[in-house]
Amino acid sequence: MGEILKGTKDEWEVVIGLEVHAQVLAGSKLFSGATAEFGAEPNSQVSFVDAAMPGMLPVLNEESVRQAVRTGLAVNAIINLRSVFARKNYFYPDLPQGYQISQYELPIVGEGAVEIDLPDGGGKTIGIERLHLEQDAGKSLHDLHPTKSYIDLNRSGVTLMEIVSKPDMSSADEAVAYIAKLRSILRYIGACDGNMQNGSMRADVNVSVRNPGDKLGTRCEIKNVNSLRFVRQAINFEARRQIEILENGDIIDQETRLYDPDRDETRLMRSKEDAHDYRYFPDPDLLPLDLEQSYVDELKADLPELPDIRKKRFVADYGLSVYDASVLVAERDTGDYFDSVAKNRDPKQVANWITGELFGHLKKNDLTLKEAPVSAKKLGELIDLITNNTISGRTAKEVFEKMWRTGSDANEIVESEGLKQITDAGAIEIIVDKIIAENPKNADEVRGGNSKAIGWFVGQVMQATAGKANPKAVNELLRNKLKD
Amino acid sequence: MILTDLTIAEARNMLNAGDISSVELTEAHIRAMEATSSLNLFITETCEKALSKAKESDTQRLSGNQGKLEGIPIGVKDLFCTHGVMASAASKILTGFTPCYESTVTKNLWDAGAVMLGKTNMDEFAMGSSNETSYYGPVTNPWQRANEPKVKLVPGGSSGGSAAAVAARTVMGALGTDTGGSIRQPASFCGVVGMKPTYGRCSRWGMIAFASSLDQAGPLTRTVRDSAIMLEEMAGYDAKDSTCVDIGVPEYEASLEKDVKGVRVGVPKEYFLEGMPEEIRSIWDQGITWFKEAGAEVVDVSLPHTKYALPTYYIVAPAEASSNLARYDGVRYGIRIEGKDLQEMYENTRAEGFGREVRRRIMIGTYVLSAGYYDAYYLKAQKVRTKIAADFRNSWKTVDLLLTPTAPSAAFVQGEKMNDPIAMYLNDIFTVPASMAGLPAISVPAGLSSDGLPLGLQLIAKPFDEELLFRGAGILELAANFKEKPTLAA
Amino acid sequence: MSVDHKTIQKIAHLARIRVSAEEREELASELSNIFDWIEELDKVDTNDVDPMTSVVQASATLRKDNPNDGGYPKKITANAPEAVEHFFTVPKVVE
Ligand SMILES: [Mg+2]
Ligand SMILES: [Zn+2]
């Protein structure tokens, strides 16, 4: 099912595995009480622990643990009731302890799986290898001084979850779909805001190529890719680079590379020879983390409905197409919104309003659903006015526009602007009779068999009623009156 | 009456009775510090702070709610961070480092009214058994050989400054830290009581780390009662240290009132070393007799993995140290030696900032954790450690305490073992096993060698059974009736 | 077991400690001796033995998620050999 790339000589398959770093939504850091918020004066969100002052010790944040377990459960993974924090030792100025506290041999979450939705409507299961908790590093700023780098430790110690996939993806599309699905799940359960722009979610992309059916080739790791577009571009570039090398009869060196979006290429960071020797060992400052099964069970029972299950429900219960359902469940807020509007209404019609008018307006105004001036309740009321023939679909769009601008509800607008459609058959009949009488030639045309000409009459009636006549009623009346 | 000869318990009673003031007591000790300055006991003296705290203490006492150590002047090993006073760990690399925070153990002591006279000298980052690895120069033991008074002896290490300061009567008690014997061995060399609590009994927060899975704070005092008084104030749960155990602190001083009738004292046969000096053997036999006379039951036990404890220690402790000391990189505190780039800056700073023994141990630790060696060394050592701990657990089925010598010799001559690391490491042969198992242990002065130097006996107890440990130590103390004073004491 | 110069150089680099040629020599022989002595441990049968994780028979304690620390950049950089506007500084790092 993976796509086949054609080189100049051979056919190639791409194999992709991803390590996604997601910042856990927590008030304080993984091992200290300093705030985990974004953006502040340098070193102002730093405790003595985060700055690795002599004698400082880590104490584990219970919220970080809770979110890691919930995420594990959300990706159908095994929760390890005993996990161990280990030190990963290396020197770097933004790593004040000289080691990162991470998890190595016993991560908090083991194997799991995620279903991805592909653009062609198909799906695929991507295996999760593990999920572990670890500290983020600080920030080095290289452009504030000609000969010095400046170090800000505000990020130092913030909780990250590293989610490692199996090498189950075979195209950039799949990799992007995987990250999108992971992001959707993380946002559903509130474990991470999924914001790739400010770095709360970023991916290390492992890419290798092979002739179809061969064993795995040597992989290169592209570090810290921070947008879906770059993930796609980096994979495509890297696959092409590797194919070219192999087709020239050379071999791939296992190395760490960096994607440069400005030049759309990956370049070497370090090769395997100077790969770090991290000297992992269990952190003696922290005891093993033991969880009760009952704690895990409680968190499981507490999880919200996840996107895949919700999608299936939308298809089964509301009769939506798989495509519409996918669009509506991608964000938890949208799914909630749909659920509340669709109750006792025509789901298809509701879906159209949400994906059409609502999404259009959100996008145009660069707003999130939470900020939308038209609430689920208000949209529901508007749709009800169409259903009970108070207004026409076309008028409804105008009303929606006004609701968006003023925040008023549909009834108020329809009332105050006199937009109620005329459904009184008698009233419409008087107008219809009048127009037929005034236009005998056109009437004869219709009677003569030109059914298209009836449209002209409808238009006249609507004009005469300022669009308020019920189009269905007008149509029926005209057809009756102009029968031969 | 010589104020500096008082024990903490005696001084406390006199202070409470209004016979002396804390200011008088503190001034007497400051004079003693001046008189013994040639011993190089302190890295930083804080006499002015001490006097103003002593004044406060005297006022506090008038109000009637004084702490249990109100107005008692003590020394603090330079491994503890105390607010506004340099904490150097006796290393050049921390030159000038002045913490803006207070370690939990010292805070507990200040809350109990204790007065800090200064930061005592030590082996650099607590790595050493002779106090000769200090960047601030070696400490001289106030004890001298009867027949060779000119020869300068080591006080033991790494809490050598603390032990010697207590012996020299410059402080009434001192804080030490013990990783593999760093309180007990210098206590033995200096003729004082040195106590290492159960791992997890005292908070490690604010104490500069050497080997996190082993480091424990403990008191050095002249009597067992003083040791109990100090530990009671130092100990206690601290949420800031994940390895600190949430378990109540008993009234240790009160436990001294009980005797040891029927207590089973084990004598581990593996501690009989071939070539062990005769006087060490005989002092140990003496201890056995004392316990029998006090009504204890003496039982022979076997701790078969004893001899592996020291090599195990020299894998585990350096491994942890190599990681714990990675933070000294010239960026956030301490010294920086520039280089042509970042890597050179790191390498220059750490080469110049760390002394030879520290560099050696960082190298050992880095090696045993590195790719290809982890399983053979580090993992193997942690497995052997499990067996060492199991030996002790096994012995608790038949005994309540274990009695051993504290060190394989009396204090030795400065410079004697500096070029032979293994000979130096062997100093901790009797103290390391209890450290590896996290057990509480105490060294009590038991007598003098033929040279006239103090020799200690060690007692080891079950986890968190410091009460019985103090009771047993009390018996040894009473029987030994050790009253000698070092020649170089103030 | 003997530790050679190359290994010393590699370890020294991992530990970020500059060693001179002379020190390399000394360290190689000292470490060789120490590891010979440590080899004693090979005699211990550790099959089916779990490595010690902590002498404290307890599990990790968890902290409530309260942001109650930090907010003192001056204290954080007070001891720095070099700091500019509450940043630490190091020789420029080229990535
Ligand atoms: Mg990774
Ligand atoms: Zn990571």
PDB file of N, CA and C in Angstrom, chain A residues 26-34 42-44 46-48 53 59-63 65 91-93 141-142 145-153 277 279 287-288 290, chain C residues 10 13-16 53-54 56 58-73 75-77 79 82 84-95:
ATOM      1  N   ALA A  26       0.816  21.048  31.874  1.00  0.00           N
ATOM      2  CA  ALA A  26       0.862  21.007  33.341  1.00  0.00           C
ATOM      3  C   ALA A  26       1.258  22.394  33.800  1.00  0.00           C
ATOM      4  N   GLY A  27       0.905  22.730  35.014  1.00  0.00           N
ATOM      5  CA  GLY A  27       1.206  24.061  35.530  1.00  0.00           C
ATOM      6  C   GLY A  27       2.685  24.235  35.840  1.00  0.00           C
ATOM      7  N   SER A  28       3.288  23.169  36.373  1.00  0.00           N
ATOM      8  CA  SER A  28       4.690  23.270  36.775  1.00  0.00           C
ATOM      9  C   SER A  28       5.516  22.240  36.019  1.00  0.00           C
ATOM     10  N   LYS A  29       6.813  22.266  36.239  1.00  0.00           N
ATOM     11  CA  LYS A  29       7.723  21.422  35.473  1.00  0.00           C
ATOM     12  C   LYS A  29       7.721  19.967  35.969  1.00  0.00           C
ATOM     13  N   LEU A  30       8.422  19.119  35.230  1.00  0.00           N
ATOM     14  CA  LEU A  30       8.411  17.681  35.540  1.00  0.00           C
ATOM     15  C   LEU A  30       8.975  17.393  36.929  1.00  0.00           C
ATOM     16  N   PHE A  31      10.035  18.087  37.298  1.00  0.00           N
ATOM     17  CA  PHE A  31      10.673  17.797  38.584  1.00  0.00           C
ATOM     18  C   PHE A  31      10.832  19.011  39.480  1.00  0.00           C
ATOM     19  N   SER A  32      10.234  20.146  39.099  1.00  0.00           N
ATOM     20  CA  SER A  32      10.351  21.324  39.970  1.00  0.00           C
ATOM     21  C   SER A  32       9.051  22.108  39.942  1.00  0.00           C
ATOM     22  N   GLY A  33       8.925  23.028  40.880  1.00  0.00           N
ATOM     23  CA  GLY A  33       7.700  23.811  41.014  1.00  0.00           C
ATOM     24  C   GLY A  33       7.695  25.089  40.185  1.00  0.00           C
ATOM     25  N   ALA A  34       8.697  25.287  39.317  1.00  0.00           N
ATOM     26  CA  ALA A  34       8.677  26.484  38.474  1.00  0.00           C
ATOM     27  C   ALA A  34       7.590  26.339  37.417  1.00  0.00           C
ATOM     28  N   PRO A  42      14.207  36.155  30.509  1.00  0.00           N
ATOM     29  CA  PRO A  42      15.163  35.053  30.634  1.00  0.00           C
ATOM     30  C   PRO A  42      15.387  34.625  32.084  1.00  0.00           C
ATOM     31  N   ASN A  43      15.399  33.314  32.273  1.00  0.00           N
ATOM     32  CA  ASN A  43      15.670  32.690  33.570  1.00  0.00           C
ATOM     33  C   ASN A  43      14.722  33.105  34.695  1.00  0.00           C
ATOM     34  N   SER A  44      13.537  33.593  34.320  1.00  0.00           N
ATOM     35  CA  SER A  44      12.579  33.983  35.361  1.00  0.00           C
ATOM     36  C   SER A  44      11.645  32.837  35.730  1.00  0.00           C
ATOM     37  N   VAL A  46      12.600  29.744  36.391  1.00  0.00           N
ATOM     38  CA  VAL A  46      13.638  28.770  36.701  1.00  0.00           C
ATOM     39  C   VAL A  46      13.777  28.667  38.217  1.00  0.00           C
ATOM     40  N   SER A  47      13.744  27.453  38.719  1.00  0.00           N
ATOM     41  CA  SER A  47      14.000  27.240  40.143  1.00  0.00           C
ATOM     42  C   SER A  47      15.453  26.812  40.304  1.00  0.00           C
ATOM     43  N   PHE A  48      15.906  26.727  41.548  1.00  0.00           N
ATOM     44  CA  PHE A  48      17.280  26.269  41.781  1.00  0.00           C
ATOM     45  C   PHE A  48      17.466  24.850  41.235  1.00  0.00           C
ATOM     46  N   MET A  53      21.514  23.815  40.569  1.00  0.00           N
ATOM     47  CA  MET A  53      22.376  24.332  41.625  1.00  0.00           C
ATOM     48  C   MET A  53      22.848  23.154  42.478  1.00  0.00           C
ATOM     49  N   VAL A  59      11.765  16.262  42.244  1.00  0.00           N
ATOM     50  CA  VAL A  59      10.580  15.591  42.788  1.00  0.00           C
ATOM     51  C   VAL A  59       9.523  15.552  41.687  1.00  0.00           C
ATOM     52  N   LEU A  60       9.004  14.367  41.425  1.00  0.00           N
ATOM     53  CA  LEU A  60       8.156  14.121  40.259  1.00  0.00           C
ATOM     54  C   LEU A  60       6.769  14.780  40.381  1.00  0.00           C
ATOM     55  N   ASN A  61       6.333  15.391  39.277  1.00  0.00           N
ATOM     56  CA  ASN A  61       5.031  16.059  39.195  1.00  0.00           C
ATOM     57  C   ASN A  61       3.932  15.033  38.900  1.00  0.00           C
ATOM     58  N   GLU A  62       2.929  14.951  39.747  1.00  0.00           N
ATOM     59  CA  GLU A  62       1.903  13.919  39.576  1.00  0.00           C
ATOM     60  C   GLU A  62       1.072  14.144  38.308  1.00  0.00           C
ATOM     61  N   GLU A  63       0.937  15.425  37.912  1.00  0.00           N
ATOM     62  CA  GLU A  63       0.150  15.702  36.714  1.00  0.00           C
ATOM     63  C   GLU A  63       0.869  15.176  35.458  1.00  0.00           C
ATOM     64  N   VAL A  65       2.717  12.562  35.281  1.00  0.00           N
ATOM     65  CA  VAL A  65       2.495  11.117  35.286  1.00  0.00           C
ATOM     66  C   VAL A  65       1.078  10.813  34.803  1.00  0.00           C
ATOM     67  N   PHE A  91      27.050  16.768  27.623  1.00  0.00           N
ATOM     68  CA  PHE A  91      27.320  18.166  27.940  1.00  0.00           C
ATOM     69  C   PHE A  91      26.729  19.081  26.874  1.00  0.00           C
ATOM     70  N   TYR A  92      25.958  20.052  27.313  1.00  0.00           N
ATOM     71  CA  TYR A  92      25.487  21.091  26.414  1.00  0.00           C
ATOM     72  C   TYR A  92      25.058  22.268  27.284  1.00  0.00           C
ATOM     73  N   PRO A  93      25.297  23.493  26.834  1.00  0.00           N
ATOM     74  CA  PRO A  93      25.028  24.619  27.741  1.00  0.00           C
ATOM     75  C   PRO A  93      23.557  24.735  28.174  1.00  0.00           C
ATOM     76  N   LEU A 141      20.566  30.966  22.638  1.00  0.00           N
ATOM     77  CA  LEU A 141      20.328  31.998  21.629  1.00  0.00           C
ATOM     78  C   LEU A 141      21.681  32.388  21.037  1.00  0.00           C
ATOM     79  N   HIS A 142      21.775  32.184  19.726  1.00  0.00           N
ATOM     80  CA  HIS A 142      23.089  32.336  19.103  1.00  0.00           C
ATOM     81  C   HIS A 142      23.287  33.677  18.417  1.00  0.00           C
ATOM     82  N   HIS A 145      24.888  38.016  20.279  1.00  0.00           N
ATOM     83  CA  HIS A 145      26.250  38.497  20.530  1.00  0.00           C
ATOM     84  C   HIS A 145      27.170  37.877  19.474  1.00  0.00           C
ATOM     85  N   PRO A 146      28.175  38.622  19.001  1.00  0.00           N
ATOM     86  CA  PRO A 146      29.016  38.088  17.917  1.00  0.00           C
ATOM     87  C   PRO A 146      29.820  36.848  18.294  1.00  0.00           C
ATOM     88  N   THR A 147      30.254  36.741  19.566  1.00  0.00           N
ATOM     89  CA  THR A 147      31.127  35.606  19.901  1.00  0.00           C
ATOM     90  C   THR A 147      30.573  34.726  21.012  1.00  0.00           C
ATOM     91  N   LYS A 148      29.356  35.046  21.466  1.00  0.00           N
ATOM     92  CA  LYS A 148      28.809  34.272  22.584  1.00  0.00           C
ATOM     93  C   LYS A 148      27.407  33.763  22.288  1.00  0.00           C
ATOM     94  N   SER A 149      27.075  32.639  22.916  1.00  0.00           N
ATOM     95  CA  SER A 149      25.691  32.175  22.914  1.00  0.00           C
ATOM     96  C   SER A 149      25.111  32.494  24.284  1.00  0.00           C
ATOM     97  N   TYR A 150      23.841  32.894  24.288  1.00  0.00           N
ATOM     98  CA  TYR A 150      23.165  33.225  25.547  1.00  0.00           C
ATOM     99  C   TYR A 150      22.258  32.065  25.937  1.00  0.00           C
ATOM    100  N   ILE A 151      22.200  31.781  27.231  1.00  0.00           N
ATOM    101  CA  ILE A 151      21.437  30.629  27.704  1.00  0.00           C
ATOM    102  C   ILE A 151      20.279  31.078  28.583  1.00  0.00           C
ATOM    103  N   ASP A 152      19.093  30.629  28.221  1.00  0.00           N
ATOM    104  CA  ASP A 152      17.884  30.906  28.998  1.00  0.00           C
ATOM    105  C   ASP A 152      17.293  29.554  29.406  1.00  0.00           C
ATOM    106  N   LEU A 153      17.135  29.345  30.688  1.00  0.00           N
ATOM    107  CA  LEU A 153      16.700  28.027  31.171  1.00  0.00           C
ATOM    108  C   LEU A 153      15.194  27.945  31.444  1.00  0.00           C
ATOM    109  N   ASP A 277      27.812   8.977  23.536  1.00  0.00           N
ATOM    110  CA  ASP A 277      27.716   7.797  24.391  1.00  0.00           C
ATOM    111  C   ASP A 277      27.020   8.311  25.657  1.00  0.00           C
ATOM    112  N   ARG A 279      25.632   7.072  28.300  1.00  0.00           N
ATOM    113  CA  ARG A 279      25.852   6.504  29.637  1.00  0.00           C
ATOM    114  C   ARG A 279      24.581   6.529  30.495  1.00  0.00           C
ATOM    115  N   LEU A 287      13.177   7.364  43.064  1.00  0.00           N
ATOM    116  CA  LEU A 287      12.838   5.956  43.251  1.00  0.00           C
ATOM    117  C   LEU A 287      12.004   5.493  42.061  1.00  0.00           C
ATOM    118  N   PRO A 288      11.940   4.179  41.827  1.00  0.00           N
ATOM    119  CA  PRO A 288      11.088   3.690  40.736  1.00  0.00           C
ATOM    120  C   PRO A 288       9.645   4.153  40.945  1.00  0.00           C
ATOM    121  N   ASP A 290       5.910   3.424  40.914  1.00  0.00           N
ATOM    122  CA  ASP A 290       4.970   2.302  40.940  1.00  0.00           C
ATOM    123  C   ASP A 290       3.548   2.832  40.892  1.00  0.00           C
TER     124      ASP A 290
ATOM    125  N   LYS C  10      39.391   8.833  25.180  1.00  0.00           N
ATOM    126  CA  LYS C  10      37.954   8.785  24.877  1.00  0.00           C
ATOM    127  C   LYS C  10      37.124   9.133  26.127  1.00  0.00           C
ATOM    128  N   HIS C  13      37.383  12.729  27.087  1.00  0.00           N
ATOM    129  CA  HIS C  13      36.544  13.579  26.249  1.00  0.00           C
ATOM    130  C   HIS C  13      35.075  13.490  26.665  1.00  0.00           C
ATOM    131  N   LEU C  14      34.602  12.260  26.924  1.00  0.00           N
ATOM    132  CA  LEU C  14      33.216  12.100  27.390  1.00  0.00           C
ATOM    133  C   LEU C  14      32.982  12.899  28.674  1.00  0.00           C
ATOM    134  N   ALA C  15      33.990  12.917  29.539  1.00  0.00           N
ATOM    135  CA  ALA C  15      33.861  13.587  30.838  1.00  0.00           C
ATOM    136  C   ALA C  15      34.235  15.063  30.753  1.00  0.00           C
ATOM    137  N   ARG C  16      34.631  15.508  29.566  1.00  0.00           N
ATOM    138  CA  ARG C  16      35.055  16.897  29.356  1.00  0.00           C
ATOM    139  C   ARG C  16      36.115  17.325  30.362  1.00  0.00           C
ATOM    140  N   THR C  53      18.058  -1.025  42.828  1.00  0.00           N
ATOM    141  CA  THR C  53      17.647   0.284  42.316  1.00  0.00           C
ATOM    142  C   THR C  53      17.723   1.324  43.415  1.00  0.00           C
ATOM    143  N   SER C  54      17.363   0.935  44.632  1.00  0.00           N
ATOM    144  CA  SER C  54      17.527   1.842  45.756  1.00  0.00           C
ATOM    145  C   SER C  54      17.488   1.039  47.041  1.00  0.00           C
ATOM    146  N   VAL C  56      16.253   2.162  49.633  1.00  0.00           N
ATOM    147  CA  VAL C  56      14.981   2.518  50.253  1.00  0.00           C
ATOM    148  C   VAL C  56      13.883   1.692  49.594  1.00  0.00           C
ATOM    149  N   ALA C  58      10.867   1.764  48.746  1.00  0.00           N
ATOM    150  CA  ALA C  58       9.698   2.625  48.590  1.00  0.00           C
ATOM    151  C   ALA C  58       9.543   2.965  47.128  1.00  0.00           C
ATOM    152  N   SER C  59       8.464   3.666  46.838  1.00  0.00           N
ATOM    153  CA  SER C  59       8.181   4.058  45.471  1.00  0.00           C
ATOM    154  C   SER C  59       8.255   5.578  45.390  1.00  0.00           C
ATOM    155  N   ALA C  60       8.375   6.070  44.163  1.00  0.00           N
ATOM    156  CA  ALA C  60       8.496   7.511  43.952  1.00  0.00           C
ATOM    157  C   ALA C  60       7.360   8.264  44.631  1.00  0.00           C
ATOM    158  N   THR C  61       7.720   9.372  45.266  1.00  0.00           N
ATOM    159  CA  THR C  61       6.688  10.237  45.812  1.00  0.00           C
ATOM    160  C   THR C  61       6.315  11.235  44.731  1.00  0.00           C
ATOM    161  N   LEU C  62       5.052  11.610  44.698  1.00  0.00           N
ATOM    162  CA  LEU C  62       4.606  12.541  43.673  1.00  0.00           C
ATOM    163  C   LEU C  62       4.273  13.889  44.304  1.00  0.00           C
ATOM    164  N   ARG C  63       4.554  14.913  43.529  1.00  0.00           N
ATOM    165  CA  ARG C  63       4.356  16.294  43.954  1.00  0.00           C
ATOM    166  C   ARG C  63       3.071  16.822  43.324  1.00  0.00           C
ATOM    167  N   LYS C  64       2.297  17.609  44.070  1.00  0.00           N
ATOM    168  CA  LYS C  64       1.122  18.263  43.471  1.00  0.00           C
ATOM    169  C   LYS C  64       1.610  19.257  42.413  1.00  0.00           C
ATOM    170  N   ASP C  65       0.810  19.415  41.375  1.00  0.00           N
ATOM    171  CA  ASP C  65       1.209  20.275  40.258  1.00  0.00           C
ATOM    172  C   ASP C  65       0.973  21.755  40.581  1.00  0.00           C
ATOM    173  N   ASN C  66       1.719  22.283  41.535  1.00  0.00           N
ATOM    174  CA  ASN C  66       1.580  23.698  41.890  1.00  0.00           C
ATOM    175  C   ASN C  66       2.766  24.501  41.389  1.00  0.00           C
ATOM    176  N   PRO C  67       2.512  25.495  40.542  1.00  0.00           N
ATOM    177  CA  PRO C  67       3.637  26.357  40.156  1.00  0.00           C
ATOM    178  C   PRO C  67       3.935  27.305  41.329  1.00  0.00           C
ATOM    179  N   ASN C  68       4.893  26.955  42.150  1.00  0.00           N
ATOM    180  CA  ASN C  68       5.162  27.735  43.366  1.00  0.00           C
ATOM    181  C   ASN C  68       6.649  28.034  43.544  1.00  0.00           C
ATOM    182  N   ASP C  69       7.407  27.899  42.460  1.00  0.00           N
ATOM    183  CA  ASP C  69       8.844  28.143  42.576  1.00  0.00           C
ATOM    184  C   ASP C  69       9.316  28.956  41.373  1.00  0.00           C
ATOM    185  N   GLY C  70      10.531  29.436  41.426  1.00  0.00           N
ATOM    186  CA  GLY C  70      11.074  30.244  40.336  1.00  0.00           C
ATOM    187  C   GLY C  70      10.712  31.703  40.529  1.00  0.00           C
ATOM    188  N   GLY C  71      10.974  32.518  39.478  1.00  0.00           N
ATOM    189  CA  GLY C  71      10.650  33.935  39.576  1.00  0.00           C
ATOM    190  C   GLY C  71      11.744  34.738  40.267  1.00  0.00           C
ATOM    191  N   TYR C  72      12.971  34.195  40.276  1.00  0.00           N
ATOM    192  CA  TYR C  72      14.087  34.935  40.879  1.00  0.00           C
ATOM    193  C   TYR C  72      15.335  34.849  40.001  1.00  0.00           C
ATOM    194  N   PRO C  73      15.224  35.424  38.770  1.00  0.00           N
ATOM    195  CA  PRO C  73      16.346  35.316  37.822  1.00  0.00           C
ATOM    196  C   PRO C  73      17.661  35.867  38.382  1.00  0.00           C
ATOM    197  N   LYS C  75      18.788  35.657  41.433  1.00  0.00           N
ATOM    198  CA  LYS C  75      19.424  34.631  42.265  1.00  0.00           C
ATOM    199  C   LYS C  75      19.972  33.510  41.380  1.00  0.00           C
ATOM    200  N   ILE C  76      19.270  33.228  40.289  1.00  0.00           N
ATOM    201  CA  ILE C  76      19.704  32.143  39.408  1.00  0.00           C
ATOM    202  C   ILE C  76      21.060  32.459  38.786  1.00  0.00           C
ATOM    203  N   THR C  77      21.252  33.719  38.398  1.00  0.00           N
ATOM    204  CA  THR C  77      22.498  34.068  37.712  1.00  0.00           C
ATOM    205  C   THR C  77      23.522  34.718  38.652  1.00  0.00           C
ATOM    206  N   ASN C  79      25.599  33.702  40.818  1.00  0.00           N
ATOM    207  CA  ASN C  79      26.910  33.065  40.965  1.00  0.00           C
ATOM    208  C   ASN C  79      27.608  32.805  39.634  1.00  0.00           C
ATOM    209  N   GLU C  82      29.815  34.553  34.264  1.00  0.00           N
ATOM    210  CA  GLU C  82      29.502  35.604  33.300  1.00  0.00           C
ATOM    211  C   GLU C  82      28.011  35.542  33.000  1.00  0.00           C
ATOM    212  N   VAL C  84      24.676  38.092  31.280  1.00  0.00           N
ATOM    213  CA  VAL C  84      24.251  39.352  30.683  1.00  0.00           C
ATOM    214  C   VAL C  84      22.736  39.407  30.728  1.00  0.00           C
ATOM    215  N   GLU C  85      22.212  40.435  31.344  1.00  0.00           N
ATOM    216  CA  GLU C  85      20.751  40.622  31.417  1.00  0.00           C
ATOM    217  C   GLU C  85      20.020  39.329  31.789  1.00  0.00           C
ATOM    218  N   HIS C  86      20.520  38.688  32.811  1.00  0.00           N
ATOM    219  CA  HIS C  86      19.926  37.439  33.320  1.00  0.00           C
ATOM    220  C   HIS C  86      20.041  36.248  32.373  1.00  0.00           C
ATOM    221  N   PHE C  87      20.820  36.383  31.317  1.00  0.00           N
ATOM    222  CA  PHE C  87      21.195  35.211  30.515  1.00  0.00           C
ATOM    223  C   PHE C  87      22.538  34.704  31.042  1.00  0.00           C
ATOM    224  N   PHE C  88      22.750  33.394  30.999  1.00  0.00           N
ATOM    225  CA  PHE C  88      24.097  32.880  31.136  1.00  0.00           C
ATOM    226  C   PHE C  88      24.741  33.025  29.766  1.00  0.00           C
ATOM    227  N   THR C  89      26.043  33.119  29.723  1.00  0.00           N
ATOM    228  CA  THR C  89      26.697  33.193  28.418  1.00  0.00           C
ATOM    229  C   THR C  89      27.785  32.137  28.333  1.00  0.00           C
ATOM    230  N   VAL C  90      27.980  31.647  27.128  1.00  0.00           N
ATOM    231  CA  VAL C  90      29.052  30.685  26.861  1.00  0.00           C
ATOM    232  C   VAL C  90      29.694  31.065  25.527  1.00  0.00           C
ATOM    233  N   PRO C  91      30.904  30.574  25.259  1.00  0.00           N
ATOM    234  CA  PRO C  91      31.484  30.804  23.927  1.00  0.00           C
ATOM    235  C   PRO C  91      30.478  30.351  22.862  1.00  0.00           C
ATOM    236  N   LYS C  92      30.407  31.077  21.777  1.00  0.00           N
ATOM    237  CA  LYS C  92      29.378  30.821  20.768  1.00  0.00           C
ATOM    238  C   LYS C  92      29.400  29.363  20.308  1.00  0.00           C
ATOM    239  N   VAL C  93      28.186  28.803  20.274  1.00  0.00           N
ATOM    240  CA  VAL C  93      28.034  27.420  19.854  1.00  0.00           C
ATOM    241  C   VAL C  93      27.630  27.424  18.388  1.00  0.00           C
ATOM    242  N   VAL C  94      28.363  26.699  17.564  1.00  0.00           N
ATOM    243  CA  VAL C  94      27.963  26.576  16.156  1.00  0.00           C
ATOM    244  C   VAL C  94      27.284  25.225  15.985  1.00  0.00           C
ATOM    245  N   GLU C  95      26.073  25.264  15.431  1.00  0.00           N
ATOM    246  CA  GLU C  95      25.330  24.001  15.331  1.00  0.00           C
ATOM    247  C   GLU C  95      25.479  23.387  13.956  1.00  0.00           C
TER     248      GLU C  95
END
